[in-house]
Amino acid sequence: ITGAAGGIGRELSSVVCGLGGTVIAMDRDEIGLKNLEEALQSVSGSQRFFCLPTKHEDLASVSASADEITIQFDQVDLLVNNAGLTYRDDCEPGCANMKSKHGKDLAFTVNFLSHVLLVEKLMPSLQASESGRIVHLTSSYHWKVDGSEIIPCSDGSGPLAYQSDPNKMSDRHLGRSYANTKLAQLWHSRSIQGCTSVCACPTWASTGIAGDENRAFLERFAFPVSGPGITSALNAMLRTDDELGDALSNGRSFVANSRIIESIVPKDGVTLDLITQLGWRDSIVDLQGLILLLGQRFTHEEIIIQETSPESQNSEGQRALYEWSLKEIEPFL
């Protein structure tokens, strides 16, 4: 489980340990991992919980952690790609805290590319399991973008969303960054072969991803991570293939936990070329995100298989991004 030191990743680690599973907890926050280990000692003992400090902004660190996993374990039953971040409003394009170890966009590297690398490195271990499965924590915010900024540029520089040079970025890079990485995750999940793959949307959950200054607000309105905030992830991890249906692999859906998005997203209007070109799509989806936060509790269900955006089903873009991603991570395989 990546991003395991806090929020959804920490809660998933606790649940899996409580069910008798062995957890490898990956995170850059070593203190957070240590605290989690101490909290779970009485539940799992030292033989079923392993801390693996990993810096997802550094692909060499991700590669080394994957090597350690394959040395220590014969198989991996579940890989949960949960680590992620979003930018604060006061970030300046091109600043140091928006760059990965390799000088590229931090969010695109952490949320997406690091997990592509992890999947490729751990695929033999997943295939060694009778029920190997990959789970990606994505978001309904993928509706905000049309995929044009995650398709690799013809000059070989990679997608616009991967750029850290302000002169090469989209002028809406900050506002679209998180959404672009979540759409990229959907495309990645639908490109994977060798084991089953499924995406899950936790909707708004009371985590620290929006910063400490917004934590109290989220705790008031968002799903608690000790309850509905992790139901979609647990369903994606533990339900049978038949139950997950169209959310599996190259299907058209993901696992959700609230139906309000089905009422507030104009599935035809929001994707019209004119609305996208004028930039209205960004504002419309941001407004819908607020409505979703305030109303999600009223339409929560234990398991929902929910169709994703039309652009998430762009097979040509999906193929182009996947092929570029494999080339980009090749030095770290």
mmCIF file of C-alpha atoms in Angstrom:
data_model
loop_
_atom_site.group_PDB
_atom_site.id
_atom_site.type_symbol
_atom_site.label_atom_id
_atom_site.label_comp_id
_atom_site.label_asym_id
_atom_site.label_seq_id
_atom_site.Cartn_x
_atom_site.Cartn_y
_atom_site.Cartn_z
ATOM 1 C CA ILE A 1 0.000 0.000 0.000
ATOM 2 C CA THR A 2 1.571 3.285 -1.082
ATOM 3 C CA GLY A 3 0.943 6.483 0.840
ATOM 4 C CA ALA A 4 0.353 4.339 3.917
ATOM 5 C CA ALA A 5 1.507 6.709 6.658
ATOM 6 C CA GLY A 6 -1.723 8.688 6.789
ATOM 7 C CA GLY A 7 -5.269 9.115 5.530
ATOM 8 C CA ILE A 8 -6.773 6.385 3.371
ATOM 9 C CA GLY A 9 -3.515 4.422 3.139
ATOM 10 C CA ARG A 10 -3.131 4.234 6.905
ATOM 11 C CA GLU A 11 -6.719 3.108 7.395
ATOM 12 C CA LEU A 12 -6.464 0.470 4.656
ATOM 13 C CA SER A 13 -3.290 -0.864 6.274
ATOM 14 C CA SER A 14 -5.102 -1.167 9.601
ATOM 15 C CA VAL A 15 -8.072 -2.969 8.059
ATOM 16 C CA VAL A 16 -5.936 -5.433 6.094
ATOM 17 C CA CYS A 17 -3.853 -6.240 9.169
ATOM 18 C CA GLY A 18 -7.022 -6.712 11.176
ATOM 19 C CA LEU A 19 -8.266 -9.196 8.573
ATOM 20 C CA GLY A 20 -5.093 -11.231 8.925
ATOM 21 C CA GLY A 21 -3.218 -9.936 5.899
ATOM 22 C CA THR A 22 0.453 -9.047 5.639
ATOM 23 C CA VAL A 23 1.002 -5.381 4.796
ATOM 24 C CA ILE A 24 3.988 -3.687 3.200
ATOM 25 C CA ALA A 25 3.454 -0.004 4.001
ATOM 26 C CA MET A 26 5.214 2.440 1.684
ATOM 27 C CA ASP A 27 5.533 6.181 2.315
ATOM 28 C CA ARG A 28 8.121 8.973 2.372
ATOM 29 C CA ASP A 29 7.005 9.858 5.931
ATOM 30 C CA GLU A 30 9.205 7.599 8.035
ATOM 31 C CA ILE A 31 7.853 8.937 11.332
ATOM 32 C CA GLY A 32 4.297 8.302 10.160
ATOM 33 C CA LEU A 33 5.214 4.757 9.188
ATOM 34 C CA LYS A 34 6.807 4.160 12.576
ATOM 35 C CA ASN A 35 3.707 5.462 14.343
ATOM 36 C CA LEU A 36 1.533 3.161 12.266
ATOM 37 C CA GLU A 37 3.773 0.208 13.022
ATOM 38 C CA GLU A 38 3.496 0.867 16.763
ATOM 39 C CA ALA A 39 -0.289 1.224 16.518
ATOM 40 C CA LEU A 40 -0.624 -2.111 14.706
ATOM 41 C CA GLN A 41 1.760 -4.155 16.845
ATOM 42 C CA SER A 42 -1.040 -5.470 19.042
ATOM 43 C CA VAL A 43 -3.081 -6.446 15.961
ATOM 44 C CA SER A 44 -0.550 -7.934 13.587
ATOM 45 C CA GLY A 45 2.664 -8.536 15.472
ATOM 46 C CA SER A 46 6.029 -7.903 13.884
ATOM 47 C CA GLN A 47 5.678 -10.671 11.287
ATOM 48 C CA ARG A 48 2.760 -9.197 9.328
ATOM 49 C CA PHE A 49 3.616 -5.508 9.011
ATOM 50 C CA PHE A 50 6.616 -4.100 7.187
ATOM 51 C CA CYS A 51 7.591 -0.451 6.822
ATOM 52 C CA LEU A 52 9.264 0.467 3.565
ATOM 53 C CA PRO A 53 10.250 4.162 3.381
ATOM 54 C CA THR A 54 9.834 5.212 -0.250
ATOM 55 C CA LYS A 55 10.083 8.597 -1.933
ATOM 56 C CA HIS A 56 7.646 8.529 -4.829
ATOM 57 C CA GLU A 57 9.099 11.744 -6.205
ATOM 58 C CA ASP A 58 12.312 9.782 -6.828
ATOM 59 C CA LEU A 59 11.906 6.889 -9.270
ATOM 60 C CA ALA A 60 15.180 5.368 -8.105
ATOM 61 C CA SER A 61 13.712 5.105 -4.594
ATOM 62 C CA VAL A 62 10.552 3.455 -5.948
ATOM 63 C CA SER A 63 12.638 0.987 -7.946
ATOM 64 C CA ALA A 64 14.775 0.110 -4.925
ATOM 65 C CA SER A 65 11.672 -0.473 -2.791
ATOM 66 C CA ALA A 66 10.198 -2.760 -5.440
ATOM 67 C CA ASP A 67 13.452 -4.745 -5.490
ATOM 68 C CA GLU A 68 13.271 -5.100 -1.710
ATOM 69 C CA ILE A 69 9.705 -6.422 -1.929
ATOM 70 C CA THR A 70 10.626 -9.063 -4.507
ATOM 71 C CA ILE A 71 13.556 -10.185 -2.349
ATOM 72 C CA GLN A 72 11.473 -10.501 0.818
ATOM 73 C CA PHE A 73 8.241 -11.937 -0.621
ATOM 74 C CA ASP A 74 7.450 -14.651 -3.156
ATOM 75 C CA GLN A 75 4.196 -13.062 -4.269
ATOM 76 C CA VAL A 76 2.026 -9.967 -3.955
ATOM 77 C CA ASP A 77 -1.752 -10.432 -3.827
ATOM 78 C CA LEU A 78 -2.710 -6.754 -3.868
ATOM 79 C CA LEU A 79 -0.910 -3.599 -4.937
ATOM 80 C CA VAL A 80 -2.768 -0.467 -3.816
ATOM 81 C CA ASN A 81 -1.559 2.660 -5.632
ATOM 82 C CA ASN A 82 -2.749 5.272 -3.158
ATOM 83 C CA ALA A 83 0.119 7.772 -2.767
ATOM 84 C CA GLY A 84 -0.811 11.172 -4.131
ATOM 85 C CA LEU A 85 -0.703 14.917 -3.712
ATOM 86 C CA THR A 86 -2.250 18.107 -4.991
ATOM 87 C CA TYR A 87 -0.779 21.591 -5.229
ATOM 88 C CA ARG A 88 -1.602 24.437 -2.895
ATOM 89 C CA ASP A 89 -3.081 27.584 -4.401
ATOM 90 C CA ASP A 90 0.033 29.602 -3.502
ATOM 91 C CA CYS A 91 2.380 27.410 -5.583
ATOM 92 C CA GLU A 92 4.218 29.176 -8.391
ATOM 93 C CA PRO A 93 4.749 27.253 -11.650
ATOM 94 C CA GLY A 94 8.398 26.243 -11.948
ATOM 95 C CA CYS A 95 9.149 26.493 -8.227
ATOM 96 C CA ALA A 96 11.323 23.862 -6.558
ATOM 97 C CA ASN A 97 8.489 22.291 -4.548
ATOM 98 C CA MET A 98 6.653 21.441 -7.785
ATOM 99 C CA LYS A 99 9.552 19.402 -9.174
ATOM 100 C CA SER A 100 10.400 15.741 -8.744
ATOM 101 C CA LYS A 101 13.879 14.424 -8.012
ATOM 102 C CA HIS A 102 14.345 14.263 -11.778
ATOM 103 C CA GLY A 103 13.262 17.841 -12.457
ATOM 104 C CA LYS A 104 9.792 17.025 -13.814
ATOM 105 C CA ASP A 105 6.325 17.810 -12.497
ATOM 106 C CA LEU A 106 6.024 16.508 -8.942
ATOM 107 C CA ALA A 107 2.328 15.584 -8.923
ATOM 108 C CA PHE A 108 2.481 13.742 -12.252
ATOM 109 C CA THR A 109 5.527 11.816 -11.034
ATOM 110 C CA VAL A 110 4.110 10.879 -7.627
ATOM 111 C CA ASN A 111 0.470 10.270 -8.508
ATOM 112 C CA PHE A 112 1.023 8.500 -11.811
ATOM 113 C CA LEU A 113 4.505 7.681 -13.108
ATOM 114 C CA SER A 114 5.877 6.237 -9.860
ATOM 115 C CA HIS A 115 2.985 3.787 -9.828
ATOM 116 C CA VAL A 116 3.571 2.792 -13.447
ATOM 117 C CA LEU A 117 7.100 1.871 -12.399
ATOM 118 C CA LEU A 118 5.884 -0.010 -9.333
ATOM 119 C CA VAL A 119 3.411 -2.015 -11.403
ATOM 120 C CA GLU A 120 6.048 -3.019 -13.939
ATOM 121 C CA LYS A 121 8.554 -4.021 -11.258
ATOM 122 C CA LEU A 122 6.023 -6.017 -9.231
ATOM 123 C CA MET A 123 4.105 -7.648 -12.083
ATOM 124 C CA PRO A 124 5.949 -11.004 -11.757
ATOM 125 C CA SER A 125 5.090 -11.033 -8.029
ATOM 126 C CA LEU A 126 1.445 -10.237 -8.766
ATOM 127 C CA GLN A 127 1.329 -12.983 -11.381
ATOM 128 C CA ALA A 128 2.750 -15.414 -8.827
ATOM 129 C CA SER A 129 -0.453 -14.950 -6.820
ATOM 130 C CA GLU A 130 -3.601 -16.818 -7.798
ATOM 131 C CA SER A 131 -5.586 -13.620 -7.360
ATOM 132 C CA GLY A 132 -3.138 -10.780 -8.033
ATOM 133 C CA ARG A 133 -4.884 -7.421 -8.393
ATOM 134 C CA ILE A 134 -3.870 -3.774 -8.710
ATOM 135 C CA VAL A 135 -6.048 -1.046 -7.197
ATOM 136 C CA HIS A 136 -5.636 2.620 -8.149
ATOM 137 C CA LEU A 137 -7.122 5.376 -5.969
ATOM 138 C CA THR A 138 -8.400 7.848 -8.528
ATOM 139 C CA SER A 139 -11.037 10.594 -8.456
ATOM 140 C CA SER A 140 -14.206 11.892 -10.084
ATOM 141 C CA TYR A 141 -12.153 15.052 -10.675
ATOM 142 C CA HIS A 142 -10.898 13.352 -13.840
ATOM 143 C CA TRP A 143 -14.070 14.809 -15.427
ATOM 144 C CA LYS A 144 -12.338 18.202 -15.322
ATOM 145 C CA VAL A 145 -9.915 17.415 -18.158
ATOM 146 C CA ASP A 146 -10.202 16.110 -21.704
ATOM 147 C CA GLY A 147 -6.925 14.156 -21.858
ATOM 148 C CA SER A 148 -5.117 16.503 -24.252
ATOM 149 C CA GLU A 149 -2.533 17.452 -21.601
ATOM 150 C CA ILE A 150 -1.568 13.859 -20.791
ATOM 151 C CA ILE A 151 -1.006 12.739 -24.376
ATOM 152 C CA PRO A 152 2.770 12.799 -25.096
ATOM 153 C CA CYS A 153 3.953 15.751 -27.181
ATOM 154 C CA SER A 154 5.294 15.013 -30.656
ATOM 155 C CA ASP A 155 8.705 16.500 -29.796
ATOM 156 C CA GLY A 156 9.398 13.675 -27.328
ATOM 157 C CA SER A 157 9.222 15.858 -24.213
ATOM 158 C CA GLY A 158 6.303 13.951 -22.742
ATOM 159 C CA PRO A 159 2.827 15.204 -21.798
ATOM 160 C CA LEU A 160 2.213 18.877 -20.956
ATOM 161 C CA ALA A 161 1.116 17.744 -17.478
ATOM 162 C CA TYR A 162 4.636 16.323 -16.921
ATOM 163 C CA GLN A 163 6.447 19.592 -17.635
ATOM 164 C CA SER A 164 8.042 21.665 -14.866
ATOM 165 C CA ASP A 165 9.235 24.542 -17.057
ATOM 166 C CA PRO A 166 6.562 27.304 -16.968
ATOM 167 C CA ASN A 167 7.276 28.038 -20.641
ATOM 168 C CA LYS A 168 6.235 24.487 -21.557
ATOM 169 C CA MET A 169 3.252 24.151 -19.214
ATOM 170 C CA SER A 170 -0.392 24.718 -19.986
ATOM 171 C CA ASP A 171 -1.563 28.074 -18.631
ATOM 172 C CA ARG A 172 -3.985 26.094 -16.444
ATOM 173 C CA HIS A 173 -1.364 23.655 -15.177
ATOM 174 C CA LEU A 174 -1.952 24.237 -11.460
ATOM 175 C CA GLY A 175 -5.725 23.954 -11.601
ATOM 176 C CA ARG A 176 -5.716 20.870 -13.804
ATOM 177 C CA SER A 177 -2.732 19.035 -12.365
ATOM 178 C CA TYR A 178 -4.602 16.752 -9.964
ATOM 179 C CA ALA A 179 -7.339 15.982 -12.503
ATOM 180 C CA ASN A 180 -4.774 15.152 -15.186
ATOM 181 C CA THR A 181 -3.038 12.642 -12.911
ATOM 182 C CA LYS A 182 -6.341 10.990 -12.022
ATOM 183 C CA LEU A 183 -7.302 10.595 -15.670
ATOM 184 C CA ALA A 184 -3.806 9.232 -16.330
ATOM 185 C CA GLN A 185 -4.403 6.611 -13.625
ATOM 186 C CA LEU A 186 -7.603 5.495 -15.343
ATOM 187 C CA TRP A 187 -5.780 5.166 -18.651
ATOM 188 C CA HIS A 188 -2.983 3.250 -16.934
ATOM 189 C CA SER A 189 -5.353 0.828 -15.222
ATOM 190 C CA ARG A 190 -7.003 0.042 -18.562
ATOM 191 C CA SER A 191 -3.635 -0.582 -20.211
ATOM 192 C CA ILE A 192 -2.381 -3.172 -17.730
ATOM 193 C CA GLN A 193 -2.126 -6.777 -18.811
ATOM 194 C CA GLY A 194 -0.961 -9.713 -16.729
ATOM 195 C CA CYS A 195 -3.343 -9.341 -13.789
ATOM 196 C CA THR A 196 -6.636 -7.614 -13.005
ATOM 197 C CA SER A 197 -6.658 -3.880 -12.375
ATOM 198 C CA VAL A 198 -9.412 -1.662 -10.984
ATOM 199 C CA CYS A 199 -9.841 2.006 -10.086
ATOM 200 C CA ALA A 200 -11.668 3.276 -7.005
ATOM 201 C CA CYS A 201 -12.940 6.761 -6.183
ATOM 202 C CA PRO A 202 -13.187 7.644 -2.464
ATOM 203 C CA THR A 203 -15.046 10.876 -3.305
ATOM 204 C CA TRP A 204 -14.242 13.528 -0.672
ATOM 205 C CA ALA A 205 -12.512 11.861 2.287
ATOM 206 C CA SER A 206 -11.180 13.577 5.399
ATOM 207 C CA THR A 207 -7.473 13.244 4.650
ATOM 208 C CA GLY A 208 -4.625 15.735 4.731
ATOM 209 C CA ILE A 209 -4.227 15.930 0.935
ATOM 210 C CA ALA A 210 -5.668 19.465 0.852
ATOM 211 C CA GLY A 211 -3.280 20.725 3.543
ATOM 212 C CA ASP A 212 -3.579 21.137 7.296
ATOM 213 C CA GLU A 213 -5.458 24.423 6.893
ATOM 214 C CA ASN A 214 -8.354 22.551 5.209
ATOM 215 C CA ARG A 215 -8.327 19.462 7.407
ATOM 216 C CA ALA A 216 -11.004 20.726 9.836
ATOM 217 C CA PHE A 217 -13.325 21.643 6.951
ATOM 218 C CA LEU A 218 -12.957 18.202 5.381
ATOM 219 C CA GLU A 219 -13.477 16.473 8.714
ATOM 220 C CA ARG A 220 -16.802 18.278 8.989
ATOM 221 C CA PHE A 221 -18.189 17.549 5.523
ATOM 222 C CA ALA A 222 -16.174 14.732 3.901
ATOM 223 C CA PHE A 223 -16.466 10.998 4.438
ATOM 224 C CA PRO A 224 -14.427 9.792 7.439
ATOM 225 C CA VAL A 225 -11.560 7.519 6.420
ATOM 226 C CA SER A 226 -12.552 5.140 9.196
ATOM 227 C CA GLY A 227 -15.879 4.528 7.430
ATOM 228 C CA PRO A 228 -17.381 5.445 4.040
ATOM 229 C CA GLY A 229 -14.137 7.113 2.949
ATOM 230 C CA ILE A 230 -12.513 3.729 2.354
ATOM 231 C CA THR A 231 -15.464 1.598 1.243
ATOM 232 C CA SER A 232 -14.758 2.060 -2.477
ATOM 233 C CA ALA A 233 -11.098 1.095 -1.996
ATOM 234 C CA LEU A 234 -11.986 -1.965 0.083
ATOM 235 C CA ASN A 235 -14.556 -3.053 -2.478
ATOM 236 C CA ALA A 236 -11.965 -2.694 -5.236
ATOM 237 C CA MET A 237 -9.514 -4.752 -3.198
ATOM 238 C CA LEU A 238 -11.743 -7.527 -1.916
ATOM 239 C CA ARG A 239 -14.816 -7.983 -4.123
ATOM 240 C CA THR A 240 -14.923 -10.769 -6.705
ATOM 241 C CA ASP A 241 -14.398 -10.158 -10.409
ATOM 242 C CA ASP A 242 -18.092 -10.764 -11.028
ATOM 243 C CA GLU A 243 -19.094 -8.161 -8.449
ATOM 244 C CA LEU A 244 -16.728 -5.558 -9.902
ATOM 245 C CA GLY A 245 -17.884 -6.216 -13.454
ATOM 246 C CA ASP A 246 -17.348 -3.203 -15.724
ATOM 247 C CA ALA A 247 -14.897 -1.606 -13.259
ATOM 248 C CA LEU A 248 -12.309 -4.295 -13.963
ATOM 249 C CA SER A 249 -9.324 -3.792 -16.243
ATOM 250 C CA ASN A 250 -10.364 -2.174 -19.545
ATOM 251 C CA GLY A 251 -13.986 -1.584 -18.526
ATOM 252 C CA ARG A 252 -15.753 1.787 -18.636
ATOM 253 C CA SER A 253 -16.329 2.289 -14.904
ATOM 254 C CA PHE A 254 -14.710 2.622 -11.501
ATOM 255 C CA VAL A 255 -15.788 1.677 -7.987
ATOM 256 C CA ALA A 256 -17.524 4.575 -6.252
ATOM 257 C CA ASN A 257 -19.247 5.219 -2.928
ATOM 258 C CA SER A 258 -21.737 8.003 -3.735
ATOM 259 C CA ARG A 259 -24.304 8.470 -6.505
ATOM 260 C CA ILE A 260 -24.579 12.254 -6.378
ATOM 261 C CA ILE A 261 -22.056 12.618 -9.201
ATOM 262 C CA GLU A 262 -24.567 10.883 -11.477
ATOM 263 C CA SER A 263 -27.050 13.686 -10.823
ATOM 264 C CA ILE A 264 -24.803 16.732 -11.107
ATOM 265 C CA VAL A 265 -22.463 15.883 -14.005
ATOM 266 C CA PRO A 266 -23.995 16.808 -17.392
ATOM 267 C CA LYS A 267 -22.378 13.900 -19.195
ATOM 268 C CA ASP A 268 -23.004 15.405 -22.610
ATOM 269 C CA GLY A 269 -22.717 19.127 -21.972
ATOM 270 C CA VAL A 270 -19.522 19.100 -19.965
ATOM 271 C CA THR A 271 -17.628 17.412 -22.762
ATOM 272 C CA LEU A 272 -18.714 19.670 -25.607
ATOM 273 C CA ASP A 273 -15.746 21.058 -27.492
ATOM 274 C CA LEU A 274 -16.866 24.657 -27.078
ATOM 275 C CA ILE A 275 -17.214 24.398 -23.303
ATOM 276 C CA THR A 276 -13.782 22.797 -23.041
ATOM 277 C CA GLN A 277 -12.098 25.309 -25.334
ATOM 278 C CA LEU A 278 -13.579 28.287 -23.507
ATOM 279 C CA GLY A 279 -12.308 26.933 -20.191
ATOM 280 C CA TRP A 280 -15.805 26.680 -18.735
ATOM 281 C CA ARG A 281 -15.327 22.992 -18.085
ATOM 282 C CA ASP A 282 -12.793 23.746 -15.339
ATOM 283 C CA SER A 283 -15.168 26.035 -13.464
ATOM 284 C CA ILE A 284 -18.165 23.763 -13.963
ATOM 285 C CA VAL A 285 -16.385 20.720 -12.512
ATOM 286 C CA ASP A 286 -14.931 22.747 -9.630
ATOM 287 C CA LEU A 287 -18.468 23.864 -8.728
ATOM 288 C CA GLN A 288 -19.730 20.321 -9.046
ATOM 289 C CA GLY A 289 -16.921 19.213 -6.743
ATOM 290 C CA LEU A 290 -18.254 21.518 -4.043
ATOM 291 C CA ILE A 291 -21.800 20.240 -4.538
ATOM 292 C CA LEU A 292 -20.450 16.708 -4.371
ATOM 293 C CA LEU A 293 -18.715 17.438 -1.065
ATOM 294 C CA LEU A 294 -21.877 18.851 0.495
ATOM 295 C CA GLY A 295 -24.216 16.173 -0.852
ATOM 296 C CA GLN A 296 -22.236 12.949 -1.050
ATOM 297 C CA ARG A 297 -23.366 11.683 2.358
ATOM 298 C CA PHE A 298 -26.990 11.597 1.192
ATOM 299 C CA THR A 299 -26.315 9.212 -1.686
ATOM 300 C CA HIS A 300 -23.748 6.871 -0.147
ATOM 301 C CA GLU A 301 -24.071 3.181 -0.955
ATOM 302 C CA GLU A 302 -21.846 0.283 0.045
ATOM 303 C CA ILE A 303 -20.809 -0.501 -3.531
ATOM 304 C CA ILE A 304 -21.405 1.415 -6.753
ATOM 305 C CA ILE A 305 -19.995 0.629 -10.199
ATOM 306 C CA GLN A 306 -20.006 4.040 -11.887
ATOM 307 C CA GLU A 307 -19.189 4.962 -15.476
ATOM 308 C CA THR A 308 -16.258 7.348 -15.944
ATOM 309 C CA SER A 309 -15.893 10.215 -18.415
ATOM 310 C CA PRO A 310 -15.966 9.699 -22.201
ATOM 311 C CA GLU A 311 -12.321 10.818 -22.380
ATOM 312 C CA SER A 312 -11.319 8.080 -19.936
ATOM 313 C CA GLN A 313 -12.263 5.647 -22.701
ATOM 314 C CA ASN A 314 -9.933 7.189 -25.307
ATOM 315 C CA SER A 315 -8.061 4.063 -26.369
ATOM 316 C CA GLU A 316 -5.627 5.884 -28.670
ATOM 317 C CA GLY A 317 -4.606 8.377 -25.998
ATOM 318 C CA GLN A 318 -4.399 5.578 -23.472
ATOM 319 C CA ARG A 319 -2.049 3.595 -25.696
ATOM 320 C CA ALA A 320 0.156 6.625 -26.429
ATOM 321 C CA LEU A 321 0.526 7.509 -22.742
ATOM 322 C CA TYR A 322 1.287 3.927 -21.750
ATOM 323 C CA GLU A 323 3.955 3.487 -24.417
ATOM 324 C CA TRP A 324 5.598 6.788 -23.465
ATOM 325 C CA SER A 325 5.450 5.878 -19.744
ATOM 326 C CA LEU A 326 7.263 2.581 -20.310
ATOM 327 C CA LYS A 327 10.055 4.403 -22.135
ATOM 328 C CA GLU A 328 10.280 7.063 -19.411
ATOM 329 C CA ILE A 329 10.676 4.519 -16.577
ATOM 330 C CA GLU A 330 12.986 2.212 -18.528
ATOM 331 C CA PRO A 331 16.199 3.445 -16.788
ATOM 332 C CA PHE A 332 14.691 2.419 -13.427
ATOM 333 C CA LEU A 333 13.390 -1.052 -14.296
#
